[in-house]
Coordinates of C-alpha atoms in Angstrom, one line a residue:
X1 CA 1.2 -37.4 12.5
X2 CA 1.3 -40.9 10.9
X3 CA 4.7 -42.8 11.4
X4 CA 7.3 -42.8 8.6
X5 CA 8.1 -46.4 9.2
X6 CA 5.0 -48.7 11.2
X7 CA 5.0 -51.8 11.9
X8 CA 2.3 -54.2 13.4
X9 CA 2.4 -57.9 13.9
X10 CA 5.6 -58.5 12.2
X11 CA 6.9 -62.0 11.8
X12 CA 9.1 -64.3 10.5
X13 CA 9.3 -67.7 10.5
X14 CA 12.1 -70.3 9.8
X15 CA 10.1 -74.0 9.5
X16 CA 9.0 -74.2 13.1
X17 CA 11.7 -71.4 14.3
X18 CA 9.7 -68.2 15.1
X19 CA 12.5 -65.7 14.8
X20 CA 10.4 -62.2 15.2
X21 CA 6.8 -62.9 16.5
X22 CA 4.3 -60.3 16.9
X23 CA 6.3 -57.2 16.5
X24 CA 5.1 -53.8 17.0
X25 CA 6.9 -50.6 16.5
X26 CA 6.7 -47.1 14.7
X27 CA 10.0 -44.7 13.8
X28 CA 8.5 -41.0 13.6
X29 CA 9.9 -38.9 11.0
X30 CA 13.6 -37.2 12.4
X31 CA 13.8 -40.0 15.4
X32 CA 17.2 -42.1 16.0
X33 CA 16.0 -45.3 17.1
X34 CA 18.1 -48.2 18.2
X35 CA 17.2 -52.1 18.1
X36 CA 18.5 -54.1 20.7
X37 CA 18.8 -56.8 22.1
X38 CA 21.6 -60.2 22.4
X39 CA 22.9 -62.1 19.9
X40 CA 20.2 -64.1 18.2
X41 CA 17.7 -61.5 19.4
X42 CA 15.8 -61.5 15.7
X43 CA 17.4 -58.1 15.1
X44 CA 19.4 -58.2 11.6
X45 CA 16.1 -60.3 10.9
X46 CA 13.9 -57.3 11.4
X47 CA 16.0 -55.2 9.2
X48 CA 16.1 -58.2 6.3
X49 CA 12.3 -58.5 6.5
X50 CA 12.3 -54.3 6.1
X51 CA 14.6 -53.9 3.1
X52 CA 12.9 -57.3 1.4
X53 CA 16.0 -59.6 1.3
X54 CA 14.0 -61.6 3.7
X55 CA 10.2 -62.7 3.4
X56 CA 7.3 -61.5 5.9
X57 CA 6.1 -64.4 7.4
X58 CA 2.8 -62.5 8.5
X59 CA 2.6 -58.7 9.5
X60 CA 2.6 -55.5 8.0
X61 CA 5.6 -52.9 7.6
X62 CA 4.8 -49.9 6.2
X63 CA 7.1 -46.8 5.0
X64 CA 5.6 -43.6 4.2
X65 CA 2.0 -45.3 3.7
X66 CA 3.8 -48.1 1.2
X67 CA 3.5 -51.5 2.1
X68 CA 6.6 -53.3 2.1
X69 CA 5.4 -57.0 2.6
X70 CA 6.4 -58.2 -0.9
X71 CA 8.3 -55.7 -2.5
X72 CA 11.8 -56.4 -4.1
X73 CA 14.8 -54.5 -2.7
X74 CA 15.4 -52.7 -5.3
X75 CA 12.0 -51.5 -5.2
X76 CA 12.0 -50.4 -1.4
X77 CA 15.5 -48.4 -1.9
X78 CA 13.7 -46.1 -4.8
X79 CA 11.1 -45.7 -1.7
X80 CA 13.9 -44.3 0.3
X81 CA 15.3 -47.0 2.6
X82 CA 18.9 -47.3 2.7
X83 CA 20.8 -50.1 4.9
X84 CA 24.4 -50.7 6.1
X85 CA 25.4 -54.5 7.2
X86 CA 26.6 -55.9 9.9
X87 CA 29.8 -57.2 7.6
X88 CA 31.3 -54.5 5.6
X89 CA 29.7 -55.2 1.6
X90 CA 32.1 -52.5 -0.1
X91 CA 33.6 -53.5 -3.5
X92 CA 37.2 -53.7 -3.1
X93 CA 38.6 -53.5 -6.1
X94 CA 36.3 -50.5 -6.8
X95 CA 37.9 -47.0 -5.5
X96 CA 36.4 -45.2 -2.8
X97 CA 34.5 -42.8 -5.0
X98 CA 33.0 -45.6 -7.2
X99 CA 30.9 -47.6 -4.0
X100 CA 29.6 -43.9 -3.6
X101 CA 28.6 -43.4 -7.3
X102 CA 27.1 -46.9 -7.4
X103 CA 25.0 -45.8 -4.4
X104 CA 23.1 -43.1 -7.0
X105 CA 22.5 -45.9 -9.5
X106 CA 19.0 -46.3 -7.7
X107 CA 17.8 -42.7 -8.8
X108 CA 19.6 -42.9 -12.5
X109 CA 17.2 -43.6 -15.0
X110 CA 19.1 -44.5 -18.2
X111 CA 19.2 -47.8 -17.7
X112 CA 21.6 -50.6 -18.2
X113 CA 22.0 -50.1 -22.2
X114 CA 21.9 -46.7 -21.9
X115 CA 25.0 -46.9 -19.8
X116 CA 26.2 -49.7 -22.3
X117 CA 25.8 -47.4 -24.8
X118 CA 27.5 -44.7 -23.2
X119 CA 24.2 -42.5 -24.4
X120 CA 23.9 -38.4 -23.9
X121 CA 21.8 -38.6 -21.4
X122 CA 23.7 -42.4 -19.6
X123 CA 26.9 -39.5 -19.9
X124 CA 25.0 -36.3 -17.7
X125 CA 23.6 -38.7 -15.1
X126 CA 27.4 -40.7 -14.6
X127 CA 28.8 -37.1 -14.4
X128 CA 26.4 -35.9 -12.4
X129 CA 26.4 -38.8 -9.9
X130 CA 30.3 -38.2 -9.8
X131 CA 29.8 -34.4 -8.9
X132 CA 27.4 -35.2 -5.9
X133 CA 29.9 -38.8 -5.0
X134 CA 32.5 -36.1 -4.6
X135 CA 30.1 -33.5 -2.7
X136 CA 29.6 -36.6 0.0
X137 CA 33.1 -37.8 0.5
X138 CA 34.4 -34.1 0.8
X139 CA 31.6 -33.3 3.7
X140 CA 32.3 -36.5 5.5
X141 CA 36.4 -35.8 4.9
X142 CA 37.1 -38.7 2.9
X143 CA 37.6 -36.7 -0.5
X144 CA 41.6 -36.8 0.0
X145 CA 41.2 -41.1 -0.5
X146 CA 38.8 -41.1 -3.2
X147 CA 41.3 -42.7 -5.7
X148 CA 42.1 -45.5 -3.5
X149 CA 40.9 -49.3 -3.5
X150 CA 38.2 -49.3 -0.8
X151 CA 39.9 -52.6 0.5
X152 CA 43.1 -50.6 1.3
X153 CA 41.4 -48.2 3.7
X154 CA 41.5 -48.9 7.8
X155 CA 38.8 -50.5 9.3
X156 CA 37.4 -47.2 10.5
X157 CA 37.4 -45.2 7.1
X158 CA 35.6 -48.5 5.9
X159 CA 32.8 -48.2 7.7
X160 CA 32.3 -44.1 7.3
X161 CA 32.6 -44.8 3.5
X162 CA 29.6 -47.8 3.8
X163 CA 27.1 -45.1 5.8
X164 CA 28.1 -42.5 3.2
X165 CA 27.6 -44.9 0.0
X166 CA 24.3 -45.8 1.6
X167 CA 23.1 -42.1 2.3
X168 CA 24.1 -41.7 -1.9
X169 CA 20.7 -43.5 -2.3
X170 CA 19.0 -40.6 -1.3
X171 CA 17.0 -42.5 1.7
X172 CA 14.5 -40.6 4.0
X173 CA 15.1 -43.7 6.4
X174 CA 18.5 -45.6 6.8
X175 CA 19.3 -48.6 8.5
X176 CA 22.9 -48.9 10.5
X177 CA 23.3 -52.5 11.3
X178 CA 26.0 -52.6 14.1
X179 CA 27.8 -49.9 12.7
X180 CA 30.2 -49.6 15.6
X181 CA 31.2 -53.2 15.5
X182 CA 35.3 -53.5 15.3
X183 CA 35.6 -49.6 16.1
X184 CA 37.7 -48.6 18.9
X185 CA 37.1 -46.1 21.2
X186 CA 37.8 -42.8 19.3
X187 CA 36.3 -44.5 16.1
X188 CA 33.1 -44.7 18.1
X189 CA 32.8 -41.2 19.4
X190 CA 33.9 -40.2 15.7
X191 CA 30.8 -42.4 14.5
X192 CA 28.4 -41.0 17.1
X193 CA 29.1 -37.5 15.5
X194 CA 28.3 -38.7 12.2
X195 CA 25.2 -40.0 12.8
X196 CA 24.2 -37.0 14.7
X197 CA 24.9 -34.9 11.6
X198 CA 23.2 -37.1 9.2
X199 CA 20.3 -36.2 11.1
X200 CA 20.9 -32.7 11.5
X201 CA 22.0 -31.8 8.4
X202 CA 20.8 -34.6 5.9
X203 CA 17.1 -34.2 7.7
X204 CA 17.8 -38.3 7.7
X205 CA 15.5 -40.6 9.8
X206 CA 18.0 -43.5 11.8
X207 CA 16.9 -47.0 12.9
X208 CA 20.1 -48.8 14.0
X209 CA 20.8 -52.0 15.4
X210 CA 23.9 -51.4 18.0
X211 CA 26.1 -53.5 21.3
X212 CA 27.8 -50.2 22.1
X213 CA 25.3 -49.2 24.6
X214 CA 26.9 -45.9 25.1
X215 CA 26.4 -45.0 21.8
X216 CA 22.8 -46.2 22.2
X217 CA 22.0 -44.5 25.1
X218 CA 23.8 -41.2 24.1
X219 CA 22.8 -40.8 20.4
X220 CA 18.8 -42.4 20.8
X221 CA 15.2 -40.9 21.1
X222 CA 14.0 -43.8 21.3
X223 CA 15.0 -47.9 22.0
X224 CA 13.3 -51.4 21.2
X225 CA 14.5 -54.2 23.0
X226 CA 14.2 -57.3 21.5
X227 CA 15.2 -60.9 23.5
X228 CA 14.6 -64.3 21.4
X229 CA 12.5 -62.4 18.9
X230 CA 10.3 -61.0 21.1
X231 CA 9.8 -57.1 22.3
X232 CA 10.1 -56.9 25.7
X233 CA 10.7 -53.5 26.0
X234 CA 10.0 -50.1 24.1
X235 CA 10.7 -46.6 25.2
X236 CA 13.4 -43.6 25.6
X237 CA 17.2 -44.1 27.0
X238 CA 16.0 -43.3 30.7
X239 CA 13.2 -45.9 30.9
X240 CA 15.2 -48.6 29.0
X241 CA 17.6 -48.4 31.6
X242 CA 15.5 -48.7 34.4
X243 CA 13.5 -51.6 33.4
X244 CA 14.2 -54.9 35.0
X245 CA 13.3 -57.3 32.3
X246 CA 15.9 -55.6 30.0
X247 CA 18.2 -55.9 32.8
X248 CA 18.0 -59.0 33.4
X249 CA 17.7 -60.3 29.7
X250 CA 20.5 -58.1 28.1
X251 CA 22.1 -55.1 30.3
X252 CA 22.8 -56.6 33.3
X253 CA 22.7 -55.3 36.6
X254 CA 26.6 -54.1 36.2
X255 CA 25.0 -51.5 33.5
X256 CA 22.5 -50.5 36.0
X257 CA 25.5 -49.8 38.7
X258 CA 27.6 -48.3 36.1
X259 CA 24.8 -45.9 34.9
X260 CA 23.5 -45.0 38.2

């Protein structure tokens, strides 16, 4: 069965910085798989280069048989890859159920003076998108805070209500960049259940890019280790904890002890 996501060769380069060389990976269709790796590790790169905020230096990345060297953002989100960031990119002053209805903006099709123009068909999409914005928040239990300013919500609720704008673009593949970053402990085990149920019942496809290595090791079919924009290391939880080379360059042997 061919890959949803492939990639072969990727690279990017900063002048003379090589900051992902050579990169090789697939994502079947249904897999969690996490990117890791230390700081600096080319990681957020990878995901750039993926949802075209970021230029292929040389490579190929290819989503459901569509090349994605070259294509706009925009363009790749109507494909169906949707991405969370590492910093929390909510719209504060928007309420909690408008950053979910701007997340359906990529499958509206009236356009920008349609919507200006407040036209019939501008008016079913806007109430439509409104009817499915409220659909989300209520299945992720958020529906009770929809009228408040997203900037007013805890850190926690924050980041539920990024993953949940991003699954409102309808993606078959979504990226999580750190989304356990600033979480506590019950946040995280909170988090770990929402990305299993995205899976199981969205049918979603999950690369993320994560330091919790328990949630990494729990929640993952598969793991890609990257150190100084290199792979070094490419398999399930059991054999990424058992290889030396990640070990040494990112886990350290107290993980190994720890996990023994």
């Amino acid at each position: 069965m061919t890959p949803l996501l492939s990639v072969d060769k990727l690279t990017k380069r900063f002048g003379g910085l090589v900051a992902v060389g050579d990169l090789d990976f697939t994502v079947e269709e249904g897999q969690i798989v996490a990117l890791i790796g230390p700081n600096g590790a080319g990681k957020t790169t990878v995901f750039n280069m993926l949802t075209g905020l970021t230029d292929i230096s040389s490579g190929t990345a290819q989503f459901a048989g569509e090349p994605l060297r070259g294509q706009p953002s925009f363009r790749i989100a109507k494909l169906g890859i949707g991405r969370t960031f590492q910093n929390i990119r909510l719209f504060g002053r928007m309420t909690v159920l408008d950053n979910v209805m701007v997340g359906f903006h990529c499958r509206t099709s009236a356009g920008l003076f349609g919507a200006l123009l407040k036209t019939g068909k501008a008016r079913r999409e806007q109430a439509k998108s409104r009817d499915r914005a409220l659909e989300l928040l209520a299945m992720f239990g958020l529906e009770s805070i929809k009228d408040e300013y997203s900037c007013n919500l805890p850190y926690g609720q924050q980041r539920g209500l990024e993953i949940v704008r991003a699954l409102a673009t309808e993606p078959r593949l979504l990226l999580l960049d750190e989304p356990a970053a600033g979480l506590n402990i019950a946040e995280t085990a909170t988090l770990m259940g929402l990305i299993a149920r995205i899976r199981r019942d969205f049918c979603r496809t999950v690369l993320l890019i994560e330091h919790d290595m328990k949630l990494v090791m729990n929640i993952s079919d598969k793991v890609i280790v990257l150190d100084h924009g290199l792979k070094i290391a490419d398999g399930d939880p059991a054999t990424i904890k058992a290889d030396t080379k990640v070990i040494e360059a990112y886990l350290g042997t107290g993980f190994r002890k720890s996990h023994a």
